[in-house]
Coordinates of C-alpha atoms and ligand atoms in Angstrom, one line a residue:
M1 CA 0.0 0.1 0.1
L2 CA 0.9 3.4 -0.8
D3 CA 1.4 6.1 2.1
A4 CA 0.0 8.8 0.1
I5 CA -1.5 9.8 -3.4
V6 CA -1.9 13.4 -4.7
V7 CA -4.4 14.1 -7.4
G8 CA -3.1 16.9 -9.6
S9 CA 0.3 18.2 -10.0
G10 CA -0.4 22.1 -9.5
P11 CA 1.9 24.0 -7.3
N12 CA -0.1 22.8 -4.1
G13 CA -0.5 19.4 -5.2
L14 CA 3.3 19.5 -5.7
S15 CA 4.2 21.1 -2.4
A16 CA 1.7 18.7 -0.5
A17 CA 3.8 15.9 -2.2
I18 CA 7.0 17.2 -1.2
A19 CA 5.9 17.9 2.6
L20 CA 4.6 14.4 2.8
A21 CA 7.7 12.8 1.3
Q22 CA 9.9 14.9 3.7
A23 CA 7.9 13.2 6.3
G24 CA 8.9 9.9 4.9
C25 CA 5.9 8.9 3.1
K26 CA 6.0 7.3 -0.3
V27 CA 4.2 9.5 -2.5
V28 CA 2.8 9.3 -6.0
V29 CA 1.1 12.4 -8.0
F30 CA -1.3 11.4 -10.5
E31 CA -1.9 14.6 -13.2
A32 CA -4.5 14.6 -15.7
S33 CA -2.8 16.7 -18.4
D34 CA 0.3 15.8 -20.5
G35 CA 2.8 17.8 -18.3
I36 CA 3.5 18.6 -14.8
G37 CA 2.4 22.2 -13.1
G38 CA -1.1 22.7 -13.4
G39 CA -1.4 26.6 -13.4
V40 CA 2.5 26.7 -13.7
R41 CA 3.3 25.8 -17.2
S42 CA 5.0 27.2 -20.3
K43 CA 4.3 26.3 -23.8
A44 CA 5.0 27.4 -27.3
L45 CA 1.5 28.6 -27.7
T46 CA 2.1 30.9 -30.9
L47 CA 5.1 30.4 -32.8
S48 CA 8.0 28.0 -32.4
G49 CA 10.9 29.5 -30.4
F50 CA 8.5 31.7 -28.6
V51 CA 7.8 30.4 -24.9
H52 CA 4.6 31.6 -23.3
D53 CA 3.2 31.0 -19.7
V54 CA 0.1 29.3 -20.2
C55 CA -1.5 30.5 -16.7
S56 CA 0.7 32.1 -14.0
A57 CA 3.5 34.3 -15.1
V58 CA 4.3 36.6 -12.1
H59 CA 5.1 35.1 -8.6
P60 CA 5.3 37.5 -5.6
F61 CA 4.1 34.8 -3.3
G62 CA 6.2 32.3 -5.0
V63 CA 9.4 34.0 -3.9
A64 CA 7.8 34.9 -0.7
S65 CA 6.4 31.1 0.2
P66 CA 7.6 30.2 3.7
F67 CA 7.8 26.5 2.5
W68 CA 9.4 27.1 -0.8
R69 CA 12.2 29.4 1.0
T70 CA 13.1 25.9 3.0
L71 CA 13.4 23.9 -0.2
P72 CA 16.5 23.7 -2.6
L73 CA 15.0 24.8 -5.6
A74 CA 17.7 26.8 -6.9
A75 CA 19.8 23.5 -7.0
H76 CA 17.1 22.2 -9.2
G77 CA 17.3 24.9 -11.9
L78 CA 14.9 27.7 -10.4
E79 CA 16.2 31.1 -11.0
W80 CA 14.1 34.1 -10.1
I81 CA 14.5 37.0 -12.3
E82 CA 13.7 40.5 -10.9
P83 CA 12.5 43.2 -13.3
S84 CA 13.9 46.5 -13.0
A85 CA 10.4 47.9 -11.8
M86 CA 7.9 45.8 -10.2
V87 CA 4.7 47.3 -11.7
A88 CA 3.6 50.4 -14.0
H89 CA 0.6 52.0 -14.1
P90 CA 0.2 54.3 -17.1
F91 CA -2.3 57.0 -17.6
D92 CA -3.6 58.7 -20.6
D93 CA -1.4 61.8 -20.4
G94 CA 1.6 59.7 -21.4
T95 CA 2.8 59.3 -17.6
A96 CA 2.6 56.4 -15.4
V97 CA 3.3 55.8 -11.6
I98 CA 6.1 53.1 -11.2
V99 CA 6.2 50.8 -8.2
E100 CA 9.7 50.1 -7.7
R101 CA 11.6 47.5 -5.7
S102 CA 12.3 50.2 -3.1
L103 CA 9.5 51.6 -1.0
E104 CA 11.3 54.7 -0.4
A105 CA 12.1 55.2 -4.1
T106 CA 8.3 54.5 -5.0
A107 CA 7.0 56.9 -2.2
A108 CA 9.5 59.4 -3.3
T109 CA 7.6 59.7 -6.5
L110 CA 4.1 59.7 -5.1
G111 CA 4.3 63.5 -4.1
G112 CA 1.7 64.4 -1.5
D113 CA 0.8 60.6 -1.2
G114 CA 4.4 59.5 -0.3
D115 CA 3.9 59.7 3.5
A116 CA 0.5 57.9 3.1
Y117 CA 2.2 55.5 0.9
R118 CA 4.9 54.7 3.8
R119 CA 1.9 54.3 6.4
T120 CA -0.3 51.8 4.5
I121 CA 2.1 49.9 2.3
G122 CA 5.1 50.5 4.5
A123 CA 3.5 49.3 7.5
V124 CA 2.5 46.0 5.9
V125 CA 6.3 45.7 4.6
D126 CA 7.7 46.6 8.3
N127 CA 5.4 44.0 9.6
W128 CA 5.7 41.2 7.0
P129 CA 7.4 38.8 9.2
Q130 CA 4.7 38.8 12.0
L131 CA 2.0 38.9 9.3
E132 CA 3.2 36.2 6.8
R133 CA 1.7 33.4 8.6
A134 CA -1.8 35.0 8.9
V135 CA -1.6 36.0 5.1
L136 CA -0.4 32.8 3.9
G137 CA -1.9 30.3 6.0
P138 CA -5.5 29.2 7.8
L139 CA -7.0 31.0 10.3
T140 CA -5.6 30.1 13.6
V141 CA -4.9 31.8 17.0
P142 CA -2.5 34.8 15.8
R143 CA 0.7 34.9 17.4
H144 CA 1.0 38.6 16.8
P145 CA -2.4 39.9 17.8
F146 CA -1.7 43.5 17.8
V147 CA 0.2 43.4 14.6
L148 CA -2.6 41.7 13.0
A149 CA -5.4 43.8 14.4
R150 CA -3.6 47.0 12.9
F151 CA -3.4 44.9 9.4
G152 CA -6.8 43.7 9.8
A153 CA -8.5 47.1 10.5
D154 CA -7.2 48.3 6.8
A155 CA -7.2 44.7 5.0
L156 CA -10.8 44.4 5.8
R157 CA -12.1 47.3 4.2
S158 CA -12.7 47.8 0.7
A159 CA -10.1 48.7 -1.9
E160 CA -11.9 51.8 -3.0
G161 CA -12.6 53.0 0.5
L162 CA -9.1 52.8 1.5
A163 CA -7.8 54.3 -1.7
R164 CA -10.0 57.4 -1.3
S165 CA -9.3 57.9 2.4
A166 CA -5.7 57.4 2.4
F167 CA -4.5 58.7 -0.8
T168 CA -5.4 62.4 -2.0
N169 CA -3.9 62.0 -5.6
E170 CA -6.0 60.0 -8.1
R171 CA -3.1 58.5 -9.7
T172 CA -2.0 56.9 -6.5
R173 CA -5.7 55.7 -6.0
A174 CA -5.6 54.2 -9.4
M175 CA -2.3 52.1 -8.7
F176 CA -3.6 50.8 -5.7
A177 CA -6.9 49.9 -7.4
G178 CA -5.0 48.1 -10.3
I179 CA -3.1 46.0 -7.7
A180 CA -6.3 45.2 -5.7
A181 CA -8.0 44.1 -8.8
H182 CA -5.9 40.9 -8.9
G183 CA -8.2 39.6 -6.5
M184 CA -11.1 39.4 -9.2
M185 CA -13.8 41.3 -7.0
P186 CA -15.7 44.4 -7.1
L187 CA -13.3 47.0 -5.6
D188 CA -15.9 48.1 -3.3
R189 CA -16.3 44.8 -1.3
M190 CA -14.9 44.1 2.1
L191 CA -11.5 42.5 2.0
T192 CA -10.3 44.0 -1.4
A193 CA -8.1 46.4 0.2
G194 CA -6.3 43.4 1.9
V195 CA -5.3 42.3 -1.7
G196 CA -4.0 45.6 -2.5
L197 CA -1.9 45.8 0.7
A198 CA -0.5 42.3 0.6
L199 CA 0.2 42.3 -3.1
G200 CA 1.4 45.9 -2.7
A201 CA 4.2 45.2 0.1
M202 CA 5.3 42.0 -1.8
C203 CA 6.8 44.5 -4.3
H204 CA 8.9 45.6 -1.6
V205 CA 9.3 42.5 0.5
A206 CA 10.3 40.0 -2.2
G207 CA 9.6 41.7 -5.6
W208 CA 7.4 40.5 -8.4
P209 CA 9.7 37.9 -10.2
I210 CA 9.6 35.6 -13.0
P211 CA 11.5 32.3 -13.5
R212 CA 14.3 32.2 -16.0
G213 CA 12.9 30.3 -19.0
G214 CA 9.4 30.5 -18.0
A215 CA 6.8 29.5 -15.3
Q216 CA 7.2 25.7 -16.1
N217 CA 10.8 25.9 -14.5
L218 CA 9.3 26.4 -11.3
A219 CA 7.1 23.4 -11.7
K220 CA 10.1 21.5 -12.9
A221 CA 12.2 22.3 -9.9
L222 CA 9.4 21.2 -7.4
V223 CA 9.2 18.1 -9.3
A224 CA 13.0 17.3 -9.2
H225 CA 13.0 17.8 -5.6
L226 CA 10.0 15.5 -5.0
Q227 CA 11.9 13.0 -7.2
S228 CA 15.1 13.4 -5.0
L229 CA 12.7 12.6 -2.1
G230 CA 11.6 9.3 -3.5
G231 CA 8.4 10.7 -4.8
E232 CA 6.9 10.2 -8.3
V233 CA 4.4 12.0 -10.8
I234 CA 2.5 10.2 -13.5
V235 CA 1.4 12.3 -16.2
D236 CA -1.5 11.7 -18.7
S237 CA -3.4 10.1 -15.6
P238 CA -6.7 11.5 -15.1
V239 CA -8.4 10.2 -12.0
R240 CA -12.2 9.8 -12.8
S241 CA -13.3 8.4 -9.5
I242 CA -11.2 8.0 -6.3
D243 CA -12.2 4.5 -6.4
D244 CA -10.0 3.6 -9.4
L245 CA -6.8 4.7 -7.4
P246 CA -4.4 2.1 -5.7
P247 CA -4.5 1.5 -2.1
A248 CA -3.1 4.4 0.0
R249 CA -3.1 5.6 3.6
I250 CA -4.0 9.2 2.8
V251 CA -5.4 10.7 -0.6
L252 CA -4.8 14.8 -1.2
C253 CA -6.7 16.3 -4.0
D254 CA -5.5 19.4 -5.7
L255 CA -9.0 20.3 -6.9
S256 CA -11.5 22.7 -6.5
P257 CA -15.0 21.6 -5.2
K258 CA -16.6 21.1 -8.8
P259 CA -14.0 18.7 -9.9
L260 CA -13.5 17.1 -6.5
L261 CA -17.6 16.2 -6.6
R262 CA -17.0 14.5 -9.8
I263 CA -14.3 11.9 -8.7
A264 CA -15.4 11.7 -4.8
G265 CA -18.8 13.3 -4.7
H266 CA -20.5 9.6 -4.1
K267 CA -18.5 9.2 -0.9
F268 CA -19.5 12.2 0.9
P269 CA -22.5 12.5 3.2
A270 CA -25.2 14.8 1.7
A271 CA -24.5 17.6 4.0
Y272 CA -21.0 18.4 2.9
R273 CA -21.7 17.3 -0.8
R274 CA -24.4 20.2 -0.7
A275 CA -21.7 22.5 1.2
L276 CA -19.6 21.7 -1.8
E277 CA -22.2 22.3 -4.3
R278 CA -22.9 25.8 -2.6
Y279 CA -19.0 26.8 -3.1
R280 CA -19.1 29.9 -5.4
Y281 CA -16.9 30.4 -8.1
G282 CA -16.2 34.1 -9.6
P283 CA -15.4 35.6 -12.8
G284 CA -13.7 34.1 -15.7
V285 CA -10.4 35.3 -17.5
F286 CA -10.1 35.9 -21.2
K287 CA -6.3 35.4 -21.9
V288 CA -4.3 36.6 -24.8
D289 CA -0.7 35.7 -25.4
W290 CA 1.4 37.7 -28.1
A291 CA 4.5 36.8 -30.2
L292 CA 6.2 40.3 -31.0
S293 CA 8.5 41.4 -33.5
A294 CA 9.7 44.1 -30.9
P295 CA 9.2 45.4 -27.4
I296 CA 6.1 47.1 -26.8
P297 CA 6.0 50.7 -27.8
W298 CA 4.8 52.3 -24.3
T299 CA 4.4 55.8 -24.4
A300 CA 5.2 56.6 -20.6
D301 CA 8.6 56.6 -19.7
G302 CA 9.4 53.6 -16.9
C303 CA 7.0 51.1 -18.4
A304 CA 9.7 49.4 -20.5
R305 CA 11.4 48.7 -16.8
A306 CA 8.2 47.0 -15.3
G307 CA 7.5 43.2 -15.4
T308 CA 4.0 43.8 -14.9
L309 CA 1.7 46.4 -16.3
H310 CA -1.8 47.4 -15.2
L311 CA -4.0 48.8 -18.0
G312 CA -7.1 50.5 -16.8
G313 CA -6.8 54.1 -16.3
T314 CA -8.5 55.6 -13.2
L315 CA -9.5 54.0 -10.2
G316 CA -13.2 54.8 -11.2
E317 CA -12.7 52.7 -14.6
I318 CA -10.7 49.7 -13.0
A319 CA -13.7 49.6 -10.2
A320 CA -16.3 49.6 -12.9
S321 CA -14.7 47.0 -14.9
E322 CA -14.3 44.7 -12.1
R323 CA -18.1 45.0 -10.9
A324 CA -19.1 44.3 -14.5
A325 CA -17.4 41.2 -14.8
F326 CA -18.4 40.1 -11.3
E327 CA -22.2 41.3 -12.2
G328 CA -22.2 39.6 -15.2
R329 CA -21.7 42.3 -17.7
I330 CA -19.0 42.8 -20.4
A331 CA -16.8 46.2 -19.8
D332 CA -16.0 48.2 -22.9
R333 CA -12.7 49.1 -21.3
P334 CA -11.7 45.9 -19.5
Y335 CA -8.9 46.5 -16.9
V336 CA -6.2 44.6 -18.4
L337 CA -2.9 42.6 -16.6
L338 CA -0.2 42.4 -18.8
S339 CA 3.5 40.9 -18.3
Q340 CA 6.6 41.4 -20.6
P341 CA 9.0 38.8 -19.7
T342 CA 11.4 38.7 -22.6
L343 CA 12.6 42.2 -21.8
F344 CA 14.2 40.7 -18.6
D345 CA 14.5 37.1 -19.8
P346 CA 15.6 37.1 -23.6
S347 CA 15.7 33.2 -23.5
R348 CA 12.0 33.2 -24.0
A349 CA 12.0 34.2 -27.7
P350 CA 14.4 34.3 -30.8
A351 CA 16.9 37.0 -30.9
G352 CA 15.2 40.3 -30.9
R353 CA 11.8 39.1 -30.7
H354 CA 9.3 39.2 -27.5
V355 CA 6.4 37.6 -25.9
A356 CA 3.7 39.3 -23.8
W357 CA 0.7 37.8 -21.7
G358 CA -2.3 39.4 -20.6
Y359 CA -5.7 38.8 -19.7
C360 CA -8.7 40.9 -18.4
H361 CA -11.6 39.5 -16.2
L362 CA -15.3 38.8 -17.8
P363 CA -18.3 37.1 -16.6
S364 CA -17.9 33.5 -15.5
A365 CA -18.0 31.1 -18.5
S366 CA -18.5 34.0 -21.0
A367 CA -18.0 33.2 -24.7
V368 CA -17.8 37.0 -25.6
D369 CA -14.5 37.5 -27.8
M370 CA -12.6 40.2 -25.5
L371 CA -9.5 40.1 -27.9
D372 CA -10.2 43.8 -29.9
R373 CA -11.3 45.3 -26.3
V374 CA -8.0 43.9 -24.8
E375 CA -5.6 45.0 -27.4
Q376 CA -7.4 48.4 -27.3
Q377 CA -6.5 48.9 -24.0
V378 CA -2.8 48.1 -24.7
E379 CA -2.9 50.4 -27.9
R380 CA -4.4 53.0 -25.6
F381 CA -1.0 53.1 -23.5
A382 CA 1.4 52.0 -26.4
P383 CA 0.1 53.1 -29.8
G384 CA 1.5 51.3 -32.4
F385 CA 1.3 47.9 -30.6
R386 CA -0.6 46.0 -32.9
D387 CA 1.9 46.5 -35.8
C388 CA 4.3 44.6 -33.4
V389 CA 2.0 41.6 -33.4
L390 CA 3.6 38.5 -35.3
A391 CA 1.0 36.1 -33.6
R392 CA -1.5 35.5 -30.9
S393 CA -3.1 32.7 -28.8
V394 CA -6.3 33.2 -27.2
M395 CA -8.0 31.4 -24.4
R396 CA -11.6 31.9 -23.4
P397 CA -13.0 30.8 -20.1
A398 CA -14.1 27.3 -21.8
D399 CA -10.5 26.9 -23.0
L400 CA -9.1 27.2 -19.7
E401 CA -11.5 25.0 -17.8
A402 CA -10.8 22.4 -20.6
H403 CA -7.0 22.9 -20.0
N404 CA -7.4 22.4 -16.3
A405 CA -10.8 21.3 -14.5
N406 CA -10.1 23.6 -11.5
L407 CA -10.7 26.5 -13.6
V408 CA -14.5 26.3 -13.2
G409 CA -16.0 29.0 -15.9
G410 CA -12.6 30.3 -16.2
D411 CA -12.3 31.3 -12.6
I412 CA -8.4 31.4 -12.1
A413 CA -8.7 32.3 -8.3
A414 CA -10.3 28.7 -7.5
G415 CA -13.5 30.4 -6.1
V416 CA -14.6 33.9 -5.0
T417 CA -12.4 35.1 -2.0
D418 CA -14.8 37.2 -0.1
L419 CA -15.0 37.6 3.5
R420 CA -17.1 34.2 4.0
Q421 CA -15.0 32.1 1.5
F422 CA -11.4 33.5 2.7
F423 CA -12.2 31.7 6.2
T424 CA -14.3 28.6 4.9
R425 CA -12.4 27.6 2.1
P426 CA -14.2 25.4 0.7
T427 CA -16.1 24.7 3.8
W428 CA -15.3 25.3 7.8
R429 CA -13.1 21.8 7.5
N430 CA -10.9 23.6 5.2
Y431 CA -8.6 20.6 4.2
S432 CA -10.2 17.9 5.9
T433 CA -13.3 16.0 4.4
P434 CA -15.8 13.7 6.2
V435 CA -14.0 10.8 4.6
K436 CA -11.2 9.5 6.6
G437 CA -8.2 9.8 4.7
L438 CA -9.3 12.2 2.1
Y439 CA -8.2 15.7 2.1
I440 CA -8.3 18.7 -0.3
C441 CA -4.9 20.6 -0.9
S442 CA -5.8 23.0 -3.9
A443 CA -6.1 26.8 -4.2
S444 CA -10.0 26.3 -2.7
T445 CA -8.2 25.9 0.5
P446 CA -6.5 28.6 2.9
P447 CA -4.6 30.7 1.9
G448 CA -6.3 30.4 -1.5
V449 CA -5.2 31.9 -5.0
G450 CA -1.6 32.4 -6.3
V451 CA 1.5 30.4 -6.7
H452 CA 3.0 29.6 -3.3
G453 CA 2.1 26.0 -2.5
M454 CA 1.1 27.0 1.0
C455 CA -2.3 25.3 0.8
G456 CA -0.5 22.1 -0.3
Y457 CA 1.8 22.4 2.6
F458 CA -0.9 22.9 5.2
A459 CA -3.0 20.1 4.0
A460 CA 0.0 17.9 4.3
Q461 CA 0.6 18.8 7.7
R462 CA -3.2 18.4 8.3
A463 CA -3.1 14.7 6.9
L464 CA 0.1 13.8 8.6
S465 CA -1.2 14.9 12.0
E466 CA -4.5 13.1 11.7
R467 CA -3.5 10.0 9.6
M468 CA 0.2 9.2 10.1
Ligands
LIG1 C1 -4.5 32.6 -16.7 C2 -3.8 32.2 -15.4 C3 -3.1 33.3 -14.8 C4 -2.6 33.1 -13.7 N1 -1.7 34.1 -13.3 C5 -1.1 34.1 -12.1 C6 0.2 34.6 -11.6 O1 0.5 35.6 -12.3 N2 0.8 34.6 -10.4 C7 0.3 33.8 -9.5 O2 0.7 33.4 -8.5 N3 -1.0 33.1 -9.8 C8 -1.7 33.2 -10.9 N4 -2.6 32.2 -11.4 C9 -3.1 31.4 -10.3 C10 -2.5 30.1 -10.1 O3 -2.0 29.8 -11.5 C11 -3.1 29.2 -9.1 O4 -3.6 29.8 -8.2 C12 -2.3 28.0 -8.8 O5 -1.9 27.1 -9.7 C13 -3.2 27.1 -8.0 O6 -2.5 25.9 -7.8 P1 -3.0 24.6 -7.5 O7 -2.2 23.8 -7.2 O8 -4.2 24.7 -6.2 O9 -4.2 24.0 -8.6 P2 -3.5 23.9 -10.3 O10 -2.5 24.8 -10.4 O11 -5.1 24.4 -10.6 O12 -3.7 22.4 -10.3 C14 -4.4 21.6 -10.4 C15 -3.8 20.1 -11.5 O13 -4.9 19.1 -11.0 C16 -4.9 18.5 -12.4 N5 -6.2 17.8 -12.3 C17 -7.5 18.3 -12.3 N6 -8.4 17.2 -12.5 C18 -7.8 16.2 -12.4 C19 -7.9 14.8 -12.2 N7 -9.3 14.5 -12.1 N8 -7.0 13.9 -12.2 C20 -5.7 14.3 -12.1 N9 -5.1 15.5 -12.4 C21 -6.3 16.6 -12.2 C22 -5.0 19.8 -13.3 O14 -4.4 19.3 -14.7 C23 -3.9 20.6 -12.9 O15 -2.7 20.0 -13.2 C24 -3.0 32.4 -12.6 C25 -3.9 31.2 -13.0 C26 -4.5 31.2 -14.4 C27 -5.1 30.1 -15.0

């Protein structure tokens, strides 16, 4: 009998497998698709020689992950590249707010909002060692209650509310909204400020880096380390029912509730099944990858130094775009997240050529073609962009879900992250299920979305403490 089986080789599945192997378990990972990594894969999606990140591209929580910090991933080929600037937020007047790696350098460019930036984002940066476990872990008795209470008072607010009360300049407010909008929630909802504060602080705590050669190299390093501990990953092995798995003392599923119900629903008591059925997914994503003949011709100074760009203009525009996607409407000017990795990692394209990665949010499962709207947002801040496009690849919500069953309706966050689902992901049991030995380790458990492996790490700790 095996000690443990993990279903799915996303960053959380692999982290769970590593944590179990570290504890001496014999672990096998079964992966449905033809390659390892789940949301951390790279492919030649457009033209030969152009490497595109299929899902995740920029990894602030990957480099900051308390679990991965302890693993020898560099020895297995992982090299983080830090762009010269973390985030650029361009405006229609041809200027941009640039979030630098240095908090001070960033604050210095924000004029009258410099002190407010130090007080809000700076406070999270200063207290990150005390906050890390609360932000990147399940709900527990806080080790640093006063620091957490101070963070919580701001984090629980809406991003719009915090931006309007803390900052006086519309440019700073827009920059904060762009960061908070990663959370895929309307920016007037509680807790959206927390996304802006935590992700904003990451610019100065750990950076917003990219793996050299593509996100796939992060997954490869995790698998290589797992193999060095005696673990195994078997690809092209979709698990259709947990009854088909070989005998094992524990099974951890790197699955969100809907695909979990498909393979294990018949094992659960009705009340738990209903709780999983009630789990709410959020808006979808419309993803575009471009092969480019030249760097993107940004108008604003500083944009060419940034790894990530937030294209959405003002706070009002970004808030309207996020509300529309959440409420089932299409925004004419969708907020677009864009990454331009080849400016910092030329290995991903033929000499002199480039790739870019971008997406916008849209209603769950929507089939609306957003390509023109997305490219218009890029053109708005980089006239001539379309002249550089050699080829493009588009993934609609249905394509994303076909690529990975976890991405229900194209939701890349494995479920809405509002106040209720933040703490009860996917139910109050978090990683455990009513079936002995069966656990959930995906981003539908705390601490949720992002490439950090902490859901997998904590699920493995729960399983080890209960079953081994
Ligand atoms: C387009 C996109 C862009 C993103 N950008 C970023 C970003 O820049 N930075 C960031 O931090 N995060 C980003 N994310 C989110 C990030 O990818 C996810 O939060 C993360 O991958 C979740 O990891 P996971 O291990 O929980 O699950 P997944 O990564 O979803 O892995 C689950 C795995 O399980 C497999 N599987 C599913 N069903 C079965 C089955 N029945 N049998 C066997 N295997 C199965 C799937 O094939 C998949 O490999 C992005 C996601 C997407 C889709």
